Short mmCIF file of C-alpha atoms in Angstrom, two decimals:
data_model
loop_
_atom_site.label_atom_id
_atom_site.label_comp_id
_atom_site.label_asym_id
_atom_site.label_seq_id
_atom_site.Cartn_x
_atom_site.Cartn_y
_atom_site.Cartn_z
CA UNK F 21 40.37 15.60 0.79
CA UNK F 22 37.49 18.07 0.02
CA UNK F 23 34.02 17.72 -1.48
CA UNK F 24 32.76 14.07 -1.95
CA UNK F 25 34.33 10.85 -0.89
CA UNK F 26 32.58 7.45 -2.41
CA UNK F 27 34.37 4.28 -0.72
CA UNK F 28 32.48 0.63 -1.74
CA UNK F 29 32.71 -1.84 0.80
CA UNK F 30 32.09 -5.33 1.47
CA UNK F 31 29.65 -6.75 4.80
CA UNK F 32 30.85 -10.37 5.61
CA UNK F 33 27.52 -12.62 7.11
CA UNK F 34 28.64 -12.18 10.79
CA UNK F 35 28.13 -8.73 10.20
CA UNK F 36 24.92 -8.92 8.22
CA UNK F 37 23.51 -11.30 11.21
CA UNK F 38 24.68 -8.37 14.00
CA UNK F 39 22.90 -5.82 11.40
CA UNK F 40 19.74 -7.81 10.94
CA UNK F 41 19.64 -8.61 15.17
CA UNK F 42 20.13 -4.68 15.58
CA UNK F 43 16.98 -4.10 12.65
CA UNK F 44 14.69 -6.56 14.08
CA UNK F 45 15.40 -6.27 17.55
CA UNK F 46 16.37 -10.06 18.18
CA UNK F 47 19.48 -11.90 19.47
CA UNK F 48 21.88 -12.07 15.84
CA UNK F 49 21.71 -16.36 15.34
CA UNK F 50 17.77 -15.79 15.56
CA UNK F 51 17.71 -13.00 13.00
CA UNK F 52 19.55 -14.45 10.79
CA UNK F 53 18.17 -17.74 10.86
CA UNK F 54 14.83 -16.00 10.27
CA UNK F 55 15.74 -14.45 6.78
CA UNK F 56 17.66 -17.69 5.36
CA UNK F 57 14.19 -19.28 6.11
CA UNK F 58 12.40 -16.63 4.46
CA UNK F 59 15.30 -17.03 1.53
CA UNK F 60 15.40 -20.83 1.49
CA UNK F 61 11.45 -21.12 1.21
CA UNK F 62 11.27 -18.71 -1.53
CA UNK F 63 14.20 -19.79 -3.62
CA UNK F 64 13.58 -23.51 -3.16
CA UNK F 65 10.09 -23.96 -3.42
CA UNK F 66 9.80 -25.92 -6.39
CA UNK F 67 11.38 -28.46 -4.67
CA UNK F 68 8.65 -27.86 -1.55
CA UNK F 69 10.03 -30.84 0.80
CA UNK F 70 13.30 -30.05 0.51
CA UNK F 71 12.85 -26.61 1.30
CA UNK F 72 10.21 -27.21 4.41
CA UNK F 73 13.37 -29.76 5.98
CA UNK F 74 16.37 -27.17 5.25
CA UNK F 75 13.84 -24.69 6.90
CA UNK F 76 13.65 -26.68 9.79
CA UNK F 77 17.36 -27.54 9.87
CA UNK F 78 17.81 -23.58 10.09
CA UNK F 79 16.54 -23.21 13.22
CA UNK F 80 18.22 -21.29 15.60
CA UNK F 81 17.50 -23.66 18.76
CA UNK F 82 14.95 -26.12 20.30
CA UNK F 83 12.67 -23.05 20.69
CA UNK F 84 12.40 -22.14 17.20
CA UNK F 85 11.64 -25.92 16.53
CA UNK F 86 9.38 -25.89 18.53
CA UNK F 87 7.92 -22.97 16.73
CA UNK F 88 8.33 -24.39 13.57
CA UNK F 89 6.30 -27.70 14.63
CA UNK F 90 3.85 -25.79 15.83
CA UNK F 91 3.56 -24.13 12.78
CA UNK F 92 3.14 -27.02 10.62
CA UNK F 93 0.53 -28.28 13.11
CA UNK F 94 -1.45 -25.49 12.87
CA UNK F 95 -1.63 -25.46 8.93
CA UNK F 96 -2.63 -29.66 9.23
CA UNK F 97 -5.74 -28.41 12.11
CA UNK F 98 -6.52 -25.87 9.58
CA UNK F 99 -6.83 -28.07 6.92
CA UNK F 100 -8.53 -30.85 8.56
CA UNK F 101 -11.01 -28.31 9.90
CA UNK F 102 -11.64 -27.07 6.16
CA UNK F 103 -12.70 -30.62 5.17
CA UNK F 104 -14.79 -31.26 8.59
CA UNK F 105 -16.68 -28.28 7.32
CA UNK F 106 -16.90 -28.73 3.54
CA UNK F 107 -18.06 -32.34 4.35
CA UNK F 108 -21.23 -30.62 6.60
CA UNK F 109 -19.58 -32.31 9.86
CA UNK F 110 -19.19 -30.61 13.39
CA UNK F 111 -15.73 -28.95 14.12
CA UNK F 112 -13.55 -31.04 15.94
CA UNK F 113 -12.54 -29.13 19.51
CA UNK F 114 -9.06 -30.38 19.54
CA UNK F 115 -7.65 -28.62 16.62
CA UNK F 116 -8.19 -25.45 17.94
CA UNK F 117 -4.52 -24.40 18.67
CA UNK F 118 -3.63 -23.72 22.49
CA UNK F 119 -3.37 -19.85 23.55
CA UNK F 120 -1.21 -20.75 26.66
CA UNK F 121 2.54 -21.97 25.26
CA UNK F 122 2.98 -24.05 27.34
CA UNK F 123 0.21 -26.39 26.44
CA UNK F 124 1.74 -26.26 22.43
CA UNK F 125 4.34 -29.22 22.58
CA UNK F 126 1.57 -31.53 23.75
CA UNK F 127 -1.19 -30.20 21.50
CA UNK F 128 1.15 -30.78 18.46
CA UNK F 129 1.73 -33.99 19.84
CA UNK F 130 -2.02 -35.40 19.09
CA UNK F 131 -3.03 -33.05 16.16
CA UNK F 132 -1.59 -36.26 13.71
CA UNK F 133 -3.98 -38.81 15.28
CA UNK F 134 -6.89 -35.98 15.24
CA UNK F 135 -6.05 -35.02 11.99
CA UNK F 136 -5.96 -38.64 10.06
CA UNK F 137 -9.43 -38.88 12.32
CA UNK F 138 -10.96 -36.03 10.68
CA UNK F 139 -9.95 -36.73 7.64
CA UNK F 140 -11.67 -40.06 7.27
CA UNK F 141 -15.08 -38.94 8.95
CA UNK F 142 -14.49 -36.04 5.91
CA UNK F 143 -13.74 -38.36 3.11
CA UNK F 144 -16.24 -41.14 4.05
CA UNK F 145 -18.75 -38.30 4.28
CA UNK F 146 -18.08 -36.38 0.71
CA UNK F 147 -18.07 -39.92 -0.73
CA UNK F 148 -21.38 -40.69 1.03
CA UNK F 149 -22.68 -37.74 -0.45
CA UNK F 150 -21.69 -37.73 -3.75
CA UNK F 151 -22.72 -41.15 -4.32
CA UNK F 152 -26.32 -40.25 -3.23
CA UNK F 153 -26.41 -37.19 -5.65
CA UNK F 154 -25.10 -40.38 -8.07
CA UNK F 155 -27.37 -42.76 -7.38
CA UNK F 156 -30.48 -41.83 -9.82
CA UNK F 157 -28.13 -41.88 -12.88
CA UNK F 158 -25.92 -44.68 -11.91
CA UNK F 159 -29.43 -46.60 -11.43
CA UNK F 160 -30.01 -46.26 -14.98
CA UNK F 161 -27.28 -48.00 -16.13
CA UNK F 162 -28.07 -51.84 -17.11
CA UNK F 163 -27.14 -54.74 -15.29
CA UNK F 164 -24.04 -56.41 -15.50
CA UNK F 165 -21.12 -56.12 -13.43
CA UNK F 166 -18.27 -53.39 -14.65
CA UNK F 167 -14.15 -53.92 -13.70
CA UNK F 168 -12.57 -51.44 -11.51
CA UNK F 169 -9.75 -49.13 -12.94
CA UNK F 170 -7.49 -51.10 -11.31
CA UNK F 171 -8.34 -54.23 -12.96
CA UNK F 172 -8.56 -52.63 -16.02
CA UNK F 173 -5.20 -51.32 -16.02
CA UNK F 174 -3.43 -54.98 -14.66
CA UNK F 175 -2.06 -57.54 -16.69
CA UNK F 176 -4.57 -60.67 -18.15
CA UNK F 177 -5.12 -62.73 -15.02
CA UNK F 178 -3.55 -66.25 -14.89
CA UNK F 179 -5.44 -69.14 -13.38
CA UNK F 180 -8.89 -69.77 -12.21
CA UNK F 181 -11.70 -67.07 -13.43
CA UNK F 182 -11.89 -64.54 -10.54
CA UNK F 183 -14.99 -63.55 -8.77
CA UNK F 184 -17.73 -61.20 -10.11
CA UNK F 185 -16.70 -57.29 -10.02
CA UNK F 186 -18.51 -55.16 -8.15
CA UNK F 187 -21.67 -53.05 -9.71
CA UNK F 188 -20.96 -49.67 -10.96
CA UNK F 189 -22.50 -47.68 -7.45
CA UNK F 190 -19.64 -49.16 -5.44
CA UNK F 191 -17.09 -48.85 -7.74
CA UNK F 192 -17.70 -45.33 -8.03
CA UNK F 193 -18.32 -45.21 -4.63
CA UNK F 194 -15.00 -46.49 -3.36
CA UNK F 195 -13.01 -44.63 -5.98
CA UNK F 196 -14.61 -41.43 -4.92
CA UNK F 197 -13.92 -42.23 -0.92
CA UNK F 198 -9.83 -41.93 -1.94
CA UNK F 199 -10.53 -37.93 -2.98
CA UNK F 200 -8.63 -35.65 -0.64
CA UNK F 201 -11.16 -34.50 1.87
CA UNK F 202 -8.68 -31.24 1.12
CA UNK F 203 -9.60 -31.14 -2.15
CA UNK F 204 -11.29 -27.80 -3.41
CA UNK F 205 -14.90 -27.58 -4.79
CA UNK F 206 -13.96 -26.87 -7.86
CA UNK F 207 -11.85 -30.10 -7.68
CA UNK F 208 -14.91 -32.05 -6.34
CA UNK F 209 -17.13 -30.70 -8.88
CA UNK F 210 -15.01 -31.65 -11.50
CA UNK F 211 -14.65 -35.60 -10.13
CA UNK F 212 -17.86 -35.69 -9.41
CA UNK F 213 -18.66 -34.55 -13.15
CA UNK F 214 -16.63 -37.21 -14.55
CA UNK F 215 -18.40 -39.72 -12.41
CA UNK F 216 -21.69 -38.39 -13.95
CA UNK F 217 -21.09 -39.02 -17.44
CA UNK F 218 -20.45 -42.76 -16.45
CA UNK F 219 -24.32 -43.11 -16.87
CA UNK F 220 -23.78 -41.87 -20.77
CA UNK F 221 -20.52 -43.67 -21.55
CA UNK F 222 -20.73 -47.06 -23.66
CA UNK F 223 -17.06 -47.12 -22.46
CA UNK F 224 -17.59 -47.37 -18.92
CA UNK F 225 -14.62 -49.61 -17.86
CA UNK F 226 -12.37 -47.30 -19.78
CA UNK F 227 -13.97 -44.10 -18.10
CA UNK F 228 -13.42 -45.40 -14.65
CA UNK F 229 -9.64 -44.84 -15.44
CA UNK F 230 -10.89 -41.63 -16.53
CA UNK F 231 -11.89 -41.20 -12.99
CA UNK F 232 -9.05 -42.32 -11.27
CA UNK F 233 -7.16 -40.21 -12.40
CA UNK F 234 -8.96 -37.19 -12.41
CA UNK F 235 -9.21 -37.96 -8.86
CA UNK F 236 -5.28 -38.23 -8.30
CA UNK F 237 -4.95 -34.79 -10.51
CA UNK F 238 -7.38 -33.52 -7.53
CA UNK F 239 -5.30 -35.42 -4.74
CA UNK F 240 -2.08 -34.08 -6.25
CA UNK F 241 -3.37 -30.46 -6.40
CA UNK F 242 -4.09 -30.64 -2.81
CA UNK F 243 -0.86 -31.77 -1.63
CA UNK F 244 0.35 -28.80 -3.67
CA UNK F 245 -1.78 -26.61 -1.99
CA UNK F 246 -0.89 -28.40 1.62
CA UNK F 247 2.76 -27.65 0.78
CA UNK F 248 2.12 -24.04 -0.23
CA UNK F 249 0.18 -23.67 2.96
CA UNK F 250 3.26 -25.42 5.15
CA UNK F 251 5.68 -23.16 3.28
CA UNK F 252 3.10 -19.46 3.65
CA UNK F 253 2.72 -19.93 7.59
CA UNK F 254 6.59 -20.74 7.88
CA UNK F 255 7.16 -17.44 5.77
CA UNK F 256 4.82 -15.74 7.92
CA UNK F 257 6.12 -16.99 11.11
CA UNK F 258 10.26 -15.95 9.99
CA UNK F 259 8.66 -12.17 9.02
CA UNK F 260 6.98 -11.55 12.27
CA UNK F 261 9.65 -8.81 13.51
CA UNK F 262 9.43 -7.15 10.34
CA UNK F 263 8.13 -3.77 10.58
CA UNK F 264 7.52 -0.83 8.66
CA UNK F 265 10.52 1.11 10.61
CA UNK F 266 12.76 -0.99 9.03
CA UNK F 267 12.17 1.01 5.35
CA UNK F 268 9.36 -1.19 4.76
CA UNK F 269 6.21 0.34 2.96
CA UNK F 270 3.30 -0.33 5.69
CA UNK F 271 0.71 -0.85 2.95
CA UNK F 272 2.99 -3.55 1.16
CA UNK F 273 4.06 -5.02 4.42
CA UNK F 274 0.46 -5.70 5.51
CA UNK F 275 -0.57 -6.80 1.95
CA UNK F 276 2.00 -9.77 1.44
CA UNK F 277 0.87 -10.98 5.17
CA UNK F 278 -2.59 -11.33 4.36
CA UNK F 279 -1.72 -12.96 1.20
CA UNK F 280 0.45 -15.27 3.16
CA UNK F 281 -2.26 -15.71 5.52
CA UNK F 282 -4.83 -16.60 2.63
CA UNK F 283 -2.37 -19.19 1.75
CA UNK F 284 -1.86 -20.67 4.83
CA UNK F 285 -5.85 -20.95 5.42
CA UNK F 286 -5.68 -22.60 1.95
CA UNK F 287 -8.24 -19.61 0.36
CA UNK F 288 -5.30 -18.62 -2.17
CA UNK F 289 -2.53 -19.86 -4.11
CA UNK F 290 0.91 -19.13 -3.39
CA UNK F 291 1.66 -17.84 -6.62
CA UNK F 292 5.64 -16.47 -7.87
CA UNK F 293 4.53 -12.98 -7.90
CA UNK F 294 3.74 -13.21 -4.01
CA UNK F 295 7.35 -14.88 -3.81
CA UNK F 296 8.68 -12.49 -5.56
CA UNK F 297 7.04 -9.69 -3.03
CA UNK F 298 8.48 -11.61 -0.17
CA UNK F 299 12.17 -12.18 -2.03
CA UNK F 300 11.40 -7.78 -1.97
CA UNK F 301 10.30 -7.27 1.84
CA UNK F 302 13.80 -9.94 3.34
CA UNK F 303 16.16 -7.93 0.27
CA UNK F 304 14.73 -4.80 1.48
CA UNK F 305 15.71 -6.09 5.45
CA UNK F 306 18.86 -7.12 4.55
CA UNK F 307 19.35 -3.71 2.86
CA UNK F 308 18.95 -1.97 5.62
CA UNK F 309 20.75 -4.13 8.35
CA UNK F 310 23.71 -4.55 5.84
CA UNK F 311 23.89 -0.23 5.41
CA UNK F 312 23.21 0.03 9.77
CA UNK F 313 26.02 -2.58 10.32
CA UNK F 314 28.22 -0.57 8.13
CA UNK F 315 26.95 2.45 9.55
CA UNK F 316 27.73 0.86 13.29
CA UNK F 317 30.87 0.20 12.18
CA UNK F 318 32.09 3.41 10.69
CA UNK F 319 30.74 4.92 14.12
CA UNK F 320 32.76 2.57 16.53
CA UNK F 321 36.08 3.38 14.46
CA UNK F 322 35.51 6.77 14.10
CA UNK F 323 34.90 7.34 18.12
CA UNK F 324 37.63 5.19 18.55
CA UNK F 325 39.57 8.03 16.40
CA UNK F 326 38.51 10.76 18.64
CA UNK F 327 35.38 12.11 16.81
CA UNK F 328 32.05 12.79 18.00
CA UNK F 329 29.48 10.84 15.42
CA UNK F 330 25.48 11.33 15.40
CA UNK F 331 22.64 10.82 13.33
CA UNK F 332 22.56 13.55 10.56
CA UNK F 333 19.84 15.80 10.54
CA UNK F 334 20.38 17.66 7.66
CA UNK F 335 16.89 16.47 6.00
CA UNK F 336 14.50 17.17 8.86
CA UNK F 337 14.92 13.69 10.78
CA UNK F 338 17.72 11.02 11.29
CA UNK F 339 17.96 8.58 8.54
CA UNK F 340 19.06 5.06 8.61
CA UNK F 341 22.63 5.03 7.48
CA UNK F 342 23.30 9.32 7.74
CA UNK F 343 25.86 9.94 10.13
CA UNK F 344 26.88 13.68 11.47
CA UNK F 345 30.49 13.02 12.38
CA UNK F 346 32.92 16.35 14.34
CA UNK F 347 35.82 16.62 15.87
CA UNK F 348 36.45 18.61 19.51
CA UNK F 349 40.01 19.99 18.19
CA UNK F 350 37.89 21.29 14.76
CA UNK F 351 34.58 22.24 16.36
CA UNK F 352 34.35 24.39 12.76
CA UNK F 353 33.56 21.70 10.42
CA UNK F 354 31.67 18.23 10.12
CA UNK F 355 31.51 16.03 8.21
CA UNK F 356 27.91 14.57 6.78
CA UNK F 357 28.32 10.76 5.23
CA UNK F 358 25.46 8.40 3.64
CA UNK F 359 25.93 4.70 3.35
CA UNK F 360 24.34 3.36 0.43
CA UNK F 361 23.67 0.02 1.27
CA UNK F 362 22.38 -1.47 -2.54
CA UNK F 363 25.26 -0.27 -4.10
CA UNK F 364 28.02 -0.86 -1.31
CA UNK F 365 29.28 2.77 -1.26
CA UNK F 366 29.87 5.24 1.32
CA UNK F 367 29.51 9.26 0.65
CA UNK F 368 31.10 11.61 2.63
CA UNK F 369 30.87 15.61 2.57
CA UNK F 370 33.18 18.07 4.74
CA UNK F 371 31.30 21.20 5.88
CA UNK F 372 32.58 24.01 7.67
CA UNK F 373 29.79 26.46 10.40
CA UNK F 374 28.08 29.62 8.37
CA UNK F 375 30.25 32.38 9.04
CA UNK F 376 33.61 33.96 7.43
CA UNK F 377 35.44 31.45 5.71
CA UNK F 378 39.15 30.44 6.70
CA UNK F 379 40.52 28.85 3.29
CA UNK F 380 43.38 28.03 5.55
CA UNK F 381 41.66 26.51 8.06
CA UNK F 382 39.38 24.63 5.78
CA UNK F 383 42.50 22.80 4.13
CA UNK F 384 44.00 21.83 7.06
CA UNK F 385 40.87 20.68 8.43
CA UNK F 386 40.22 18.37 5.30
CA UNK F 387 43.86 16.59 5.47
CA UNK F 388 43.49 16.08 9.01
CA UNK F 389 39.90 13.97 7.85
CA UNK F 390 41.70 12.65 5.48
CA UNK F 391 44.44 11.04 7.77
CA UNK F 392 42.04 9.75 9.96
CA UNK F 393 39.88 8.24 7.70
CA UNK F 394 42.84 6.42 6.51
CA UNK F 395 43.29 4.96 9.37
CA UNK F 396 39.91 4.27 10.18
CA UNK F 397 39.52 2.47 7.20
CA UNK F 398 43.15 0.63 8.10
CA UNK F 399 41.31 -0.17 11.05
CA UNK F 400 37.90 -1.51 9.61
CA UNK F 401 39.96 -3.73 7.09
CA UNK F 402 41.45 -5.59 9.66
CA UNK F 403 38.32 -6.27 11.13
CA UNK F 404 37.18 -7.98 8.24
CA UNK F 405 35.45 -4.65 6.45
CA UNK F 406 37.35 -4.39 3.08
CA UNK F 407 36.92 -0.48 1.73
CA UNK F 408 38.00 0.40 -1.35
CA UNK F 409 38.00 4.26 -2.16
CA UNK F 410 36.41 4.84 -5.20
CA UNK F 411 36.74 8.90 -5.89
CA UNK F 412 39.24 11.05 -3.25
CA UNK F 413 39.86 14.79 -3.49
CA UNK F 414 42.67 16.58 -2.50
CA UNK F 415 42.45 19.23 0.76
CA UNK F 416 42.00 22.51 -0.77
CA UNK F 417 41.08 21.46 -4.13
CA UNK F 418 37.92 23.17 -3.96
CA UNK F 419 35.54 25.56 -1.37
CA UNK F 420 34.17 24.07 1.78
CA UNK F 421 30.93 24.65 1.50
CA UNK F 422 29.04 26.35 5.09
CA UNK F 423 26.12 24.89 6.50
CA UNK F 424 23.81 27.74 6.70
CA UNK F 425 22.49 29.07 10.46
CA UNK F 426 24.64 26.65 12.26
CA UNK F 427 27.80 27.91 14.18
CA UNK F 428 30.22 26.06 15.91
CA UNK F 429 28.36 25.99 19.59
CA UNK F 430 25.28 24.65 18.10
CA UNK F 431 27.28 21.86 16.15
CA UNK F 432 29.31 20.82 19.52
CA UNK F 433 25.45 20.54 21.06
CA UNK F 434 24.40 18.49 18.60
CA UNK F 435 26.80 16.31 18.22
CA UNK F 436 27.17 12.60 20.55
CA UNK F 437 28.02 9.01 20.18
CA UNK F 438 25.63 7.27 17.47
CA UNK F 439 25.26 3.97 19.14
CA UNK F 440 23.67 5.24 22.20
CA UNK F 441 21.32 7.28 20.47
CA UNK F 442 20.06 5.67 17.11
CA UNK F 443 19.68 2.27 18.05
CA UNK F 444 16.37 0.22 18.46
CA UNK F 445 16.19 -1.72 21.81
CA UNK F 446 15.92 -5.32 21.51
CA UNK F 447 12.88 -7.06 23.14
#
């Protein structure tokens, strides 16, 4: 075989988990469970419960629940803070998260009590306030008592004539105590606009319904946004080994995170296009650990076979997924092979050192590749690593091409095993 050889090939998931463990430089179960999380939040978060449970569920072990809690109790302490401050209150010490871990099992443990807590000293407070701003135009209303939306929307009572409603102040009042303290100001505004015009309305009873459910548009809007913030840390947490050495671009990297970081803080939506960014960064990671799994692979056989393999060098640095592979009987030729990792395929080159060619030599050289990558690939496939060759050439069927300034001595240098040397260590 001479010239190119393209073989496609297949990467089960207990390979993809060893490649993505070797990439991020974590045990294989965690990296793994990492990008399904990143995957599962992404894919399924239209259905944002779901997805935050089968998140959890892929966990790799009590430590990454652990993480996962805290997680989620850091978004709630974020949030109740938020409404602490939009409500003019004093922050509330305990959510701060701990710096010390092991303080962060407990903390999580009391941030639901502190958070309901803050969350009625918020709403009470917003309430309080709006009313006040209220008051001067609800005062101008003329007496009479008004129904609640809730009686207005029951059945005709039965029986004896119930008591007197309550005046329009503390209707409103009440009504505007069940807003999210969560809610936006732009959500606020607008409730607190619709309570305005109840000064102007002949209507009124009808435009307390009006107001109830402009306030559960706002409530519902900031569960969304409580979800999206749930879903952005977790995201954010599962990314945390990814780095630009794993063919990420830096600039991108750093921009989704701060994105994800708005979101969390609940300063930004968590829109599709940032999903889609993220779907990018974990297809890009899985890219790349599926190729240096391969690429691990092809190595192990290949040493196995007798043959010296290293990173290729050929365009001024090693490359994820290059090899350089030799052979000690043929210290003349190499071979130079690039696993494409999108497109499953495997390229291979034979070279031979600069000098006078041996046309001879050259074709014996190639068959003698050619035999053992049979049987490397025999050898693969019965690990589970189905190749299928998609172009093969026969020995001899056209030149070897030289690689220019580099003899034989120079090539037997250069040449060593390629998991020792182009691996990441693992932390």
């Amino acid at each position: 075989m001479s010239g190119i050889s393209i073989i496609g090939f297949a990467v089960g998931g207990a390979q993809l988990a060893t490649g993505l463990g070797t990439l991020l430089a974590l045990d294989p179960a965690e990296a793994a469970a990492r990008n399904e999380r990143i995957r599962c939040l992404t894919q399924q978060r239209r259905s944002r419960r779901e997805a935050l449970e089968a998140a959890l569920a892929q966990a790799a072990d009590e430590r990454e629940r652990l993480a996962q809690t805290f997680v989620r109790a850091r978004v709630d302490a974020a949030g109740a803070a938020a409404a602490l401050t939009a409500a003019g209150l004093p922050p509330e010490p305990g959510l701060t998260p701990p710096v010390d871990a092991p303080a962060v099992a407990d903390w999580c443990g009391t941030v639901p009590g502190l958070v309901a807590a803050a969350h009625r000293r918020a709403a009470t407070a917003l309430a309080d306030q709006t009313a006040r701003r209220l008051s001067a135009l609800l005062a101008e209303v003329s007496g009479g008592p008004l129904v609640d939306a809730a009686e207005v929307l029951a059945p005709a009572p039965v029986g004896p004539t119930p008591t007197p409603a309550p005046e329009l102040g503390a209707v409103v009042a009440r009504m505007l105590s069940t807003l999210d303290p969560r809610a936006d100001g732009t959500d606020r505004a607008g409730v607190e606009a619709v309570a305005a015009t109840l000064a102007r309305r002949s209507d009124r009873a009808a435009h307390l319904v009006e107001l109830r459910l402009r306030v559960q548009e706002a409530n519902d809007r900031a569960a969304r946004r409580y979800d999206d913030a749930v879903t952005a840390a977790q995201v954010l947490d599962a990314m945390t080994p990814y780095r630009p050495g794993h063919g990420l671009d830096p600039d991108r990297l750093d921009a989704v995170r701060a994105a994800l970081a708005e979101v969390a803080a609940f300063r930004r939506d968590l829109d599709d296009g940032l999903l889609d960014q993220v779907a990018g960064l974990r297809a890009q990671v899985e890219s790349r650990a599926s190729a240096a799994s391969l690429t691990d692979a092809v190595a192990d056989v290949l040493g196995e076979l007798g043959y010296l393999v290293g990173p290729d060098f050929s365009v001024g640095e090693a490359a994820e997924g290059r090899l350089e592979i030799s052979h000690p009987g043929r210290p003349d030729h190499l071979v130079r092979m690039r696993v494409d990792g999108d497109d499953r395929q495997l390229v291979a080159m034979m070279y031979r050192a600069d000098g006078p060619g041996d046309a001879g030599a050259d074709t014996s050289a190639e068959a003698a590749w050619c035999g053992d990558l049979d049987r490397a690939v025999g050898r693969l496939a019965d690990a589970g690593l189905a190749f299928t060759p998609i172009v093969l050439t026969d020995p001899g069927a056209r030149p070897v091409p030289a690689v220019p300034g580099r003899d034989a001595d120079e090539q037997g240098r250069t040449s060593h095993r390629y998991r020792d040397q182009h691996r990441p260590e693992r932390s």
